[in-house]
CSV table of C-alpha atoms in Angstrom, one decimal:
chain,number,residue,atom,x,y,z
A,1,PRO,CA,62.0,-68.6,180.2
A,2,LEU,CA,60.9,-65.4,182.7
A,3,GLU,CA,56.8,-67.2,181.4
A,4,LEU,CA,58.2,-70.5,182.9
A,5,HIS,CA,57.9,-68.4,186.3
A,6,GLU,CA,54.3,-66.8,186.2
A,7,PRO,CA,51.6,-68.9,187.7
A,8,LEU,CA,48.7,-70.2,185.2
A,9,VAL,CA,45.7,-68.7,187.2
A,10,PRO,CA,46.5,-65.5,189.4
A,11,LEU,CA,45.9,-66.0,193.0
A,12,GLU,CA,43.1,-64.0,193.0
A,13,LEU,CA,41.1,-65.6,190.4
A,14,GLN,CA,41.9,-68.6,191.8
A,15,GLU,CA,40.6,-67.7,195.3
A,16,GLN,CA,37.5,-66.0,193.9
A,17,LEU,CA,37.0,-69.7,192.3
A,18,ILE,CA,37.0,-71.5,195.2
A,19,GLN,CA,34.6,-68.9,196.9
A,20,GLY,CA,32.6,-69.3,194.1
A,21,VAL,CA,32.4,-73.1,194.2
A,22,GLU,CA,32.0,-73.0,198.3
A,23,ARG,CA,28.7,-70.8,197.5
A,24,GLN,CA,27.5,-72.9,195.4
A,25,ILE,CA,28.1,-76.1,197.7
A,26,ASP,CA,26.4,-73.8,200.6
A,27,LEU,CA,23.6,-73.4,198.5
A,28,ARG,CA,23.6,-76.9,197.8
A,29,ARG,CA,23.3,-77.8,200.9
A,30,ARG,CA,21.2,-75.5,202.3
A,31,GLN,CA,18.3,-76.2,199.3
A,32,VAL,CA,18.7,-79.4,200.6
A,33,ASP,CA,18.6,-78.9,204.2
A,34,GLU,CA,15.1,-76.7,203.7
A,35,TRP,CA,14.0,-79.5,200.9
A,36,MET,CA,14.8,-82.2,204.0
A,37,GLU,CA,12.5,-80.2,206.7
A,38,LYS,CA,9.8,-79.5,204.2
A,39,CYS,CA,10.0,-83.4,203.8
A,40,GLU,CA,10.5,-84.0,207.3
A,41,ALA,CA,7.4,-81.3,208.5
A,42,VAL,CA,5.2,-83.3,206.2
A,43,GLU,CA,6.5,-87.0,206.9
A,44,THR,CA,5.8,-85.7,210.5
A,45,ILE,CA,2.3,-85.0,210.4
A,46,CYS,CA,2.0,-88.0,208.3
A,47,LEU,CA,3.3,-89.9,211.3
A,48,ARG,CA,0.2,-88.3,213.1
A,49,TYR,CA,-2.6,-89.7,210.6
A,50,THR,CA,-0.6,-93.1,210.4
A,51,LYS,CA,-0.7,-93.5,213.9
A,52,ALA,CA,-4.5,-92.1,214.4
A,53,LEU,CA,-5.6,-94.3,211.6
A,54,GLY,CA,-3.6,-98.1,212.5
A,55,GLY,CA,-4.3,-100.3,210.0
A,56,ASN,CA,-7.2,-98.3,208.2
A,57,ILE,CA,-4.1,-96.6,206.5
A,58,LYS,CA,-4.3,-99.6,203.9
A,59,ALA,CA,-7.1,-98.0,202.8
A,60,THR,CA,-4.0,-95.1,201.5
A,61,GLY,CA,-2.3,-97.9,199.1
A,62,SER,CA,1.2,-96.3,199.6
A,63,SER,CA,3.4,-95.7,202.9
A,64,LEU,CA,6.1,-93.4,204.4
A,65,GLY,CA,8.5,-96.0,203.8
A,66,GLU,CA,8.2,-96.4,200.7
A,67,ILE,CA,8.4,-93.2,200.0
A,68,ARG,CA,11.0,-92.2,202.3
A,69,LYS,CA,13.4,-94.2,199.7
A,70,GLU,CA,13.1,-91.3,196.9
A,71,GLN,CA,16.3,-89.8,196.8
A,72,ALA,CA,15.0,-86.8,194.4
A,73,LEU,CA,13.9,-84.4,197.3
A,74,PRO,CA,11.8,-82.7,195.1
A,75,ARG,CA,10.0,-85.6,194.3
A,76,ARG,CA,10.2,-86.8,197.6
A,77,TYR,CA,8.6,-84.0,198.4
A,78,GLU,CA,5.7,-84.1,195.5
A,79,LEU,CA,5.4,-88.1,196.7
A,80,VAL,CA,4.7,-87.1,200.6
A,81,THR,CA,2.5,-84.3,200.3
A,82,GLU,CA,0.2,-86.3,198.0
A,83,PHE,CA,0.2,-89.1,200.9
A,84,GLN,CA,-0.7,-86.6,203.7
A,85,GLU,CA,-4.1,-85.7,201.7
A,86,LYS,CA,-4.6,-89.5,201.8
A,87,LEU,CA,-4.0,-89.7,205.2
A,88,ARG,CA,-6.2,-86.4,206.1
A,89,GLN,CA,-8.8,-87.6,203.8
A,90,ALA,CA,-9.2,-91.1,205.5
A,91,TYR,CA,-9.0,-89.7,208.9
A,92,HIS,CA,-12.0,-87.5,208.6
A,93,THR,CA,-13.6,-89.6,207.4
A,94,LYS,CA,-13.1,-92.5,209.5
A,95,LEU,CA,-13.4,-89.4,212.2
A,96,GLU,CA,-16.6,-88.7,210.8
A,97,GLN,CA,-18.1,-92.3,211.6
A,98,LEU,CA,-16.1,-92.5,215.0
A,99,THR,CA,-18.1,-89.7,216.2
A,100,THR,CA,-21.8,-90.1,214.7
A,101,LEU,CA,-21.1,-94.3,217.0
A,102,THR,CA,-20.0,-92.1,219.9
A,103,ASN,CA,-23.0,-89.7,219.8
A,104,ARG,CA,-25.1,-92.9,219.2
A,105,LEU,CA,-23.5,-94.3,222.5
A,106,SER,CA,-23.7,-90.9,223.9
A,107,ALA,CA,-27.6,-90.9,223.5
A,108,ILE,CA,-27.9,-94.5,224.7
A,109,ALA,CA,-25.9,-93.4,227.7
A,110,LYS,CA,-28.8,-91.2,228.8
A,111,THR,CA,-31.0,-94.0,228.5
A,112,LEU,CA,-29.0,-96.8,230.4
A,113,GLY,CA,-27.4,-94.1,232.7
A,114,ALA,CA,-23.9,-92.8,232.8
A,115,SER,CA,-22.4,-95.9,234.8
A,116,PHE,CA,-23.5,-98.0,232.0
A,117,PHE,CA,-20.6,-97.7,229.7
A,118,ALA,CA,-16.7,-97.2,231.3
A,119,PRO,CA,-15.3,-93.6,230.3
A,120,ASP,CA,-13.0,-94.1,228.3
A,121,ILE,CA,-15.8,-95.3,225.6
A,122,LEU,CA,-17.8,-92.1,225.6
A,123,ALA,CA,-14.5,-89.8,225.8
A,124,THR,CA,-12.9,-90.0,222.4
A,125,PRO,CA,-9.3,-90.3,223.5
A,126,THR,CA,-6.2,-88.6,221.3
A,127,THR,CA,-3.2,-90.2,219.8
A,128,ALA,CA,0.4,-90.0,222.1
A,129,ASP,CA,0.7,-86.7,220.4
A,130,GLU,CA,-2.6,-85.2,221.4
A,131,VAL,CA,-3.9,-83.5,218.2
A,132,THR,CA,-5.7,-86.7,216.3
A,133,ARG,CA,-8.0,-89.0,217.8
A,134,ASP,CA,-7.6,-92.7,217.6
A,135,VAL,CA,-9.5,-93.9,214.9
A,136,THR,CA,-7.9,-97.2,214.6
A,137,PRO,CA,-10.0,-100.5,213.4
A,138,GLU,CA,-9.3,-101.1,217.5
A,139,ARG,CA,-11.2,-98.7,218.2
A,140,PHE,CA,-14.3,-98.7,216.3
A,141,LEU,CA,-14.4,-102.4,217.1
A,142,LYS,CA,-14.5,-102.1,220.5
A,143,LEU,CA,-17.7,-98.9,220.0
A,144,GLU,CA,-19.1,-101.1,217.8
A,145,LYS,CA,-19.5,-104.2,220.5
A,146,GLU,CA,-20.6,-101.8,223.1
A,147,LEU,CA,-23.1,-100.6,220.8
A,148,VAL,CA,-24.1,-104.0,220.7
A,149,ARG,CA,-24.0,-104.3,224.6
A,150,GLY,CA,-25.8,-101.2,224.9
A,151,LYS,CA,-28.7,-102.5,222.1
A,152,ALA,CA,-29.3,-105.7,223.8
A,153,GLU,CA,-29.7,-104.0,227.5
A,154,ILE,CA,-32.0,-101.5,225.9
A,155,SER,CA,-34.0,-104.0,224.8
A,156,LYS,CA,-34.2,-106.0,227.8
A,157,ARG,CA,-35.1,-103.3,229.9
A,158,LEU,CA,-38.1,-103.0,228.0
A,159,THR,CA,-39.0,-106.5,227.8
A,160,HIS,CA,-38.5,-106.0,232.1
A,161,LEU,CA,-40.5,-102.6,232.4
A,162,SER,CA,-43.7,-104.0,229.7
A,163,SER,CA,-43.4,-107.2,232.2
A,164,ILE,CA,-43.8,-104.7,235.3
A,165,PHE,CA,-46.1,-102.5,233.3
A,166,VAL,CA,-48.8,-105.6,232.3
A,167,GLN,CA,-48.1,-106.7,236.1
A,168,ILE,CA,-49.2,-103.2,237.0
A,169,ASP,CA,-52.7,-103.4,235.0
A,170,TRP,CA,-53.5,-106.5,236.3
A,171,LEU,CA,-53.0,-105.8,240.0
A,172,HIS,CA,-55.2,-102.6,239.4
A,173,VAL,CA,-58.3,-104.9,237.2
A,174,GLU,CA,-57.5,-107.2,240.6
A,175,LEU,CA,-58.1,-104.6,243.0
A,176,GLY,CA,-60.8,-102.7,240.9
A,177,ILE,CA,-59.0,-99.2,240.7
A,178,SER,CA,-59.7,-98.4,237.5
A,179,ASN,CA,-58.1,-94.4,238.2
A,180,PRO,CA,-54.8,-95.1,239.2
A,181,PHE,CA,-53.4,-91.8,239.5
A,182,GLU,CA,-55.1,-88.9,241.9
A,183,ASP,CA,-57.0,-85.7,239.7
A,184,ASP,CA,-55.7,-87.7,236.1
A,185,GLU,CA,-57.5,-89.1,233.5
A,186,PRO,CA,-58.9,-92.2,233.5
A,187,ILE,CA,-57.3,-95.1,231.8
A,188,ALA,CA,-58.1,-95.3,228.4
A,189,SER,CA,-59.1,-98.5,228.3
A,190,THR,CA,-62.8,-100.5,227.2
A,191,ASN,CA,-61.9,-103.0,230.1
A,192,SER,CA,-65.5,-103.5,231.7
A,193,LYS,CA,-63.8,-105.1,234.5
A,194,ARG,CA,-62.6,-102.0,236.3
A,195,VAL,CA,-64.0,-100.0,238.5
A,196,LEU,CA,-63.4,-96.7,240.4
A,197,ALA,CA,-61.7,-96.7,243.8
A,198,THR,CA,-63.3,-94.3,246.1
A,199,ASP,CA,-61.3,-92.0,248.6
A,200,ASP,CA,-62.3,-94.2,251.8
A,201,ASP,CA,-60.5,-97.2,250.7
A,202,PRO,CA,-58.9,-97.9,253.9
A,203,PHE,CA,-56.1,-99.9,251.7
A,204,HIS,CA,-55.3,-97.1,249.6
A,205,VAL,CA,-51.8,-95.2,249.4
A,206,SER,CA,-50.6,-93.2,246.7
A,207,THR,CA,-47.7,-94.2,245.5
A,208,PRO,CA,-44.5,-91.4,245.3
A,209,THR,CA,-42.2,-91.6,243.1
A,210,PRO,CA,-38.3,-92.5,244.5
A,211,ALA,CA,-37.6,-88.7,244.9
A,212,SER,CA,-40.4,-88.1,247.1
A,213,ARG,CA,-40.8,-92.1,248.7
A,214,SER,CA,-40.5,-90.9,251.8
A,215,ALA,CA,-43.6,-88.3,251.8
A,216,ALA,CA,-46.8,-89.4,252.6
A,217,SER,CA,-48.8,-87.5,250.1
A,218,VAL,CA,-47.1,-84.9,247.4
A,219,PRO,CA,-49.1,-82.2,245.8
A,220,LEU,CA,-49.3,-82.9,242.4
A,221,LEU,CA,-47.7,-79.5,241.7
A,222,PHE,CA,-45.0,-80.3,243.8
A,223,GLN,CA,-44.5,-84.0,242.8
A,224,ASP,CA,-41.0,-85.0,240.2
A,225,SER,CA,-41.4,-83.7,237.3
A,226,ASN,CA,-41.1,-86.6,235.3
A,227,GLU,CA,-44.0,-88.8,237.0
A,228,ARG,CA,-46.3,-87.3,235.1
A,229,GLU,CA,-44.5,-88.3,231.8
A,230,TYR,CA,-44.1,-92.0,233.3
A,231,GLN,CA,-48.1,-92.1,234.4
A,232,ASP,CA,-49.1,-90.7,231.0
A,233,ILE,CA,-46.3,-93.6,229.4
A,234,PHE,CA,-48.2,-96.4,231.4
A,235,LEU,CA,-51.9,-95.1,230.6
A,236,GLN,CA,-50.9,-95.6,227.0
A,237,TYR,CA,-49.4,-98.8,227.9
A,238,ALA,CA,-52.5,-100.1,229.8
A,239,ALA,CA,-54.8,-98.6,226.9
A,240,ARG,CA,-53.3,-101.5,224.5
A,241,ILE,CA,-53.4,-104.0,226.9
A,242,ALA,CA,-57.0,-103.6,226.9
A,243,GLU,CA,-57.2,-104.1,222.8
A,244,VAL,CA,-55.0,-107.5,222.2
A,245,GLU,CA,-55.8,-110.7,223.1
A,246,ASP,CA,-55.3,-112.1,226.4
A,247,ASP,CA,-51.8,-113.7,226.9
A,248,VAL,CA,-50.6,-111.2,224.3
A,249,VAL,CA,-47.7,-108.8,225.2
A,250,PRO,CA,-47.7,-105.6,223.4
A,251,PRO,CA,-44.4,-104.1,222.5
A,252,LEU,CA,-43.4,-100.7,224.6
A,253,ASP,CA,-42.4,-99.1,221.3
A,254,GLY,CA,-41.2,-95.5,221.7
A,255,VAL,CA,-40.1,-95.9,225.6
A,256,GLU,CA,-36.9,-95.0,226.8
A,257,PRO,CA,-36.3,-97.7,229.4
A,258,THR,CA,-34.5,-94.8,231.8
A,259,GLU,CA,-33.4,-96.0,235.3
A,260,GLY,CA,-36.5,-93.4,236.9
A,261,ILE,CA,-39.2,-95.3,234.8
A,262,ILE,CA,-38.1,-98.9,235.7
A,263,GLU,CA,-37.9,-97.4,239.5
A,264,TRP,CA,-40.8,-95.8,239.3
A,265,ALA,CA,-42.9,-98.9,238.1
A,266,THR,CA,-41.0,-101.1,240.6
A,267,SER,CA,-42.3,-98.6,243.4
A,268,LEU,CA,-46.0,-99.2,242.4
A,269,GLN,CA,-45.9,-102.5,241.3
A,270,ALA,CA,-44.6,-103.1,245.0
A,271,SER,CA,-47.1,-100.7,246.5
A,272,LEU,CA,-50.5,-102.4,244.3
A,273,GLU,CA,-49.1,-105.6,245.6
A,274,ASP,CA,-48.5,-104.5,249.3
A,275,ILE,CA,-52.4,-103.2,248.9
A,276,LYS,CA,-53.2,-106.4,247.7
A,277,ARG,CA,-51.5,-108.8,250.2
A,278,GLN,CA,-53.4,-106.4,252.8
A,279,ARG,CA,-56.9,-106.8,251.7
A,280,GLU,CA,-56.7,-110.5,250.8
A,281,SER,CA,-55.4,-111.0,254.6
A,282,HIS,CA,-58.2,-108.6,255.9
A,283,ILE,CA,-60.6,-111.0,253.7
A,284,GLN,CA,-59.1,-114.0,254.8
A,285,ALA,CA,-60.1,-112.7,258.8
A,286,MET,CA,-63.3,-112.0,258.2
A,287,TYR,CA,-63.7,-115.4,256.4
A,288,ASP,CA,-61.9,-116.8,259.6
A,289,GLN,CA,-64.4,-115.3,261.4
A,290,LEU,CA,-68.0,-115.7,259.0
A,291,GLU,CA,-67.4,-119.7,258.4
A,292,GLY,CA,-67.3,-120.3,262.7
A,293,LEU,CA,-70.6,-117.6,262.4
A,294,TRP,CA,-71.7,-119.5,259.4
A,295,ARG,CA,-71.9,-123.1,260.9
A,296,ARG,CA,-73.3,-122.0,264.4
A,297,LEU,CA,-76.2,-120.4,263.2
A,298,GLY,CA,-76.5,-122.7,260.6
A,299,VAL,CA,-76.5,-121.6,257.3
A,300,PRO,CA,-76.3,-124.4,254.6
A,301,GLU,CA,-72.7,-124.9,252.9
A,302,GLU,CA,-74.1,-124.5,249.4
A,303,ALA,CA,-75.2,-120.8,251.2
A,304,MET,CA,-71.4,-120.3,252.2
A,305,ASP,CA,-69.9,-121.8,249.1
A,306,SER,CA,-72.4,-119.5,246.9
A,307,PHE,CA,-71.6,-116.2,248.9
A,308,VAL,CA,-67.4,-116.8,248.5
A,309,GLU,CA,-68.0,-117.4,244.6
A,310,MET,CA,-69.9,-114.9,244.2
A,311,HIS,CA,-67.3,-112.5,246.1
A,312,ARG,CA,-63.5,-113.3,245.1
A,313,GLY,CA,-61.2,-111.0,244.3
A,314,SER,CA,-59.4,-108.2,245.7
A,315,THR,CA,-61.4,-105.2,245.0
A,316,LEU,CA,-62.8,-103.1,247.3
A,317,GLU,CA,-66.5,-103.6,246.8
A,318,THR,CA,-65.3,-107.8,247.8
A,319,VAL,CA,-63.7,-106.1,251.0
A,320,ARG,CA,-67.4,-104.3,251.8
A,321,GLU,CA,-69.4,-107.4,251.1
A,322,TYR,CA,-67.4,-109.5,253.8
A,323,GLU,CA,-67.8,-106.2,255.9
A,324,GLU,CA,-71.6,-106.6,255.3
A,325,GLU,CA,-71.9,-110.2,255.4
A,326,LEU,CA,-69.6,-110.4,258.8
A,327,GLU,CA,-71.6,-107.4,260.4
A,328,ARG,CA,-75.3,-109.0,258.9
A,329,MET,CA,-73.8,-112.2,261.0
A,330,LEU,CA,-73.0,-110.4,264.3
A,331,VAL,CA,-76.9,-109.2,264.3
A,332,LEU,CA,-78.1,-112.8,263.8
A,333,LYS,CA,-75.7,-114.1,266.5
A,334,GLN,CA,-77.1,-111.8,269.0
A,335,GLU,CA,-80.7,-112.5,267.9
A,336,SER,CA,-80.3,-115.7,267.6
A,337,MET,CA,-78.1,-116.4,270.6
A,338,SER,CA,-80.4,-119.5,272.2
A,339,GLN,CA,-79.6,-121.3,268.6
A,340,PHE,CA,-76.0,-119.9,269.3
A,341,ILE,CA,-75.8,-121.2,272.1
A,342,GLU,CA,-77.4,-125.1,271.3
A,343,SER,CA,-75.1,-124.8,268.5
A,344,ALA,CA,-71.7,-124.8,270.7
A,345,ARG,CA,-73.1,-127.0,273.1
A,346,GLU,CA,-73.8,-129.5,270.1
A,347,GLU,CA,-70.0,-129.3,268.3
A,348,ILE,CA,-68.7,-130.1,272.3
A,349,VAL,CA,-70.2,-133.2,272.5
A,350,LYS,CA,-69.3,-134.1,268.9
A,351,LEU,CA,-65.6,-132.9,270.3
A,352,TRP,CA,-65.8,-135.1,273.7
A,353,ASP,CA,-67.5,-138.2,271.1
A,354,ASP,CA,-64.5,-138.0,268.7
A,355,LEU,CA,-62.2,-137.5,272.2
A,356,MET,CA,-64.0,-140.6,274.5
A,357,ILE,CA,-64.5,-138.3,277.1
A,358,GLY,CA,-66.4,-140.1,279.9
A,359,GLU,CA,-68.9,-138.8,281.7
A,360,ASP,CA,-67.8,-138.0,284.8
A,361,GLU,CA,-65.3,-135.6,283.0
A,362,ARG,CA,-67.9,-134.3,280.7
A,363,ALA,CA,-69.6,-133.6,284.4
A,364,ASP,CA,-66.5,-131.7,285.5
A,365,PHE,CA,-66.8,-129.2,282.9
A,366,ALA,CA,-69.4,-126.5,284.3
A,367,PRO,CA,-69.2,-124.3,281.9
A,368,PHE,CA,-71.6,-126.8,279.5
A,369,ALA,CA,-74.7,-125.6,281.2
A,370,ASP,CA,-73.6,-121.7,281.1
A,371,GLY,CA,-74.9,-120.3,277.8
A,372,ALA,CA,-72.9,-116.7,278.7
A,373,CYS,CA,-69.5,-118.7,279.4
A,374,LEU,CA,-70.2,-120.4,276.0
A,375,LEU,CA,-70.5,-117.5,274.4
A,376,GLY,CA,-67.1,-116.1,275.9
A,377,ILE,CA,-65.2,-119.3,275.1
A,378,HIS,CA,-66.3,-118.8,271.1
A,379,ASP,CA,-65.6,-115.1,271.4
A,380,HIS,CA,-62.3,-115.5,272.3
């Protein structure tokens, strides 16, 4: 009967058992927490890669959501670690491709100018956590479109620049300039129509670069360092133009159509066109004088037409031929005053007849009998 009052397990032992169980539970809890922390740490990295990759994550063949369904934490950790490695490899592959694409765009931007692309095109944006970079398909698509646009612009500018060079080359021929740049080597061309311009060309002006356009004369030593490069590019292209058939524009290979060279070429073309306009205006003014003198002095129509035909164009030689012919006619005018006055009177009589001027009105025109006065009228 006394044994009925004694406990089956001593209290001290019960306490030890309870503590032991609690320790095991705490240990398991800590282990679970540690495994959860390990899983979550890796999953956080996977999330960053997932955001960075966007649609490119499909290449890994798995997803974080599927892995999280695994209840066994060690197995889940194993799976998520493998997934992280796949994401890492996919990310760095795409990052390398993105870097190559961005470098190509940066190279094009050096040619087209910094303002051609929007700032976000050349700067690789990061994801929200600012650790990984945006390598999503959308980012690639945007950059690839800009790359296509940049290449098209380079092609467009090359075509435009080649057309300017062709026009410049033609203007040199029209103006009779074989050495377009002072202190430079002549153009490597076999074009026989080119003649050397002399220093006393009244219409010859230097063509400054954009950086030195305001200066009247800039020594070669202090010119824009790029100008000599631009000149060499044009000279080489002009040599190619001389080698091809007429109306054939050779491609402008190996040239970067920068804003600088296009502006330089445009400025040079405008300068040459201005020289051409000045010469043509001067020639026209001399022709207007010559025509009157030729007719007064009885020069045959055939001779006049022959002179004009033989002296076409805007070369300095043509200008000088007209100047010499005008000077010669003025000398003849002085030597043939009587013939000149008589010619003037014949013209006046013809005009009177055309206008049906009566004898009384003709008699009132006293200068008709005054040769000096007639000469003064003509000179005016």
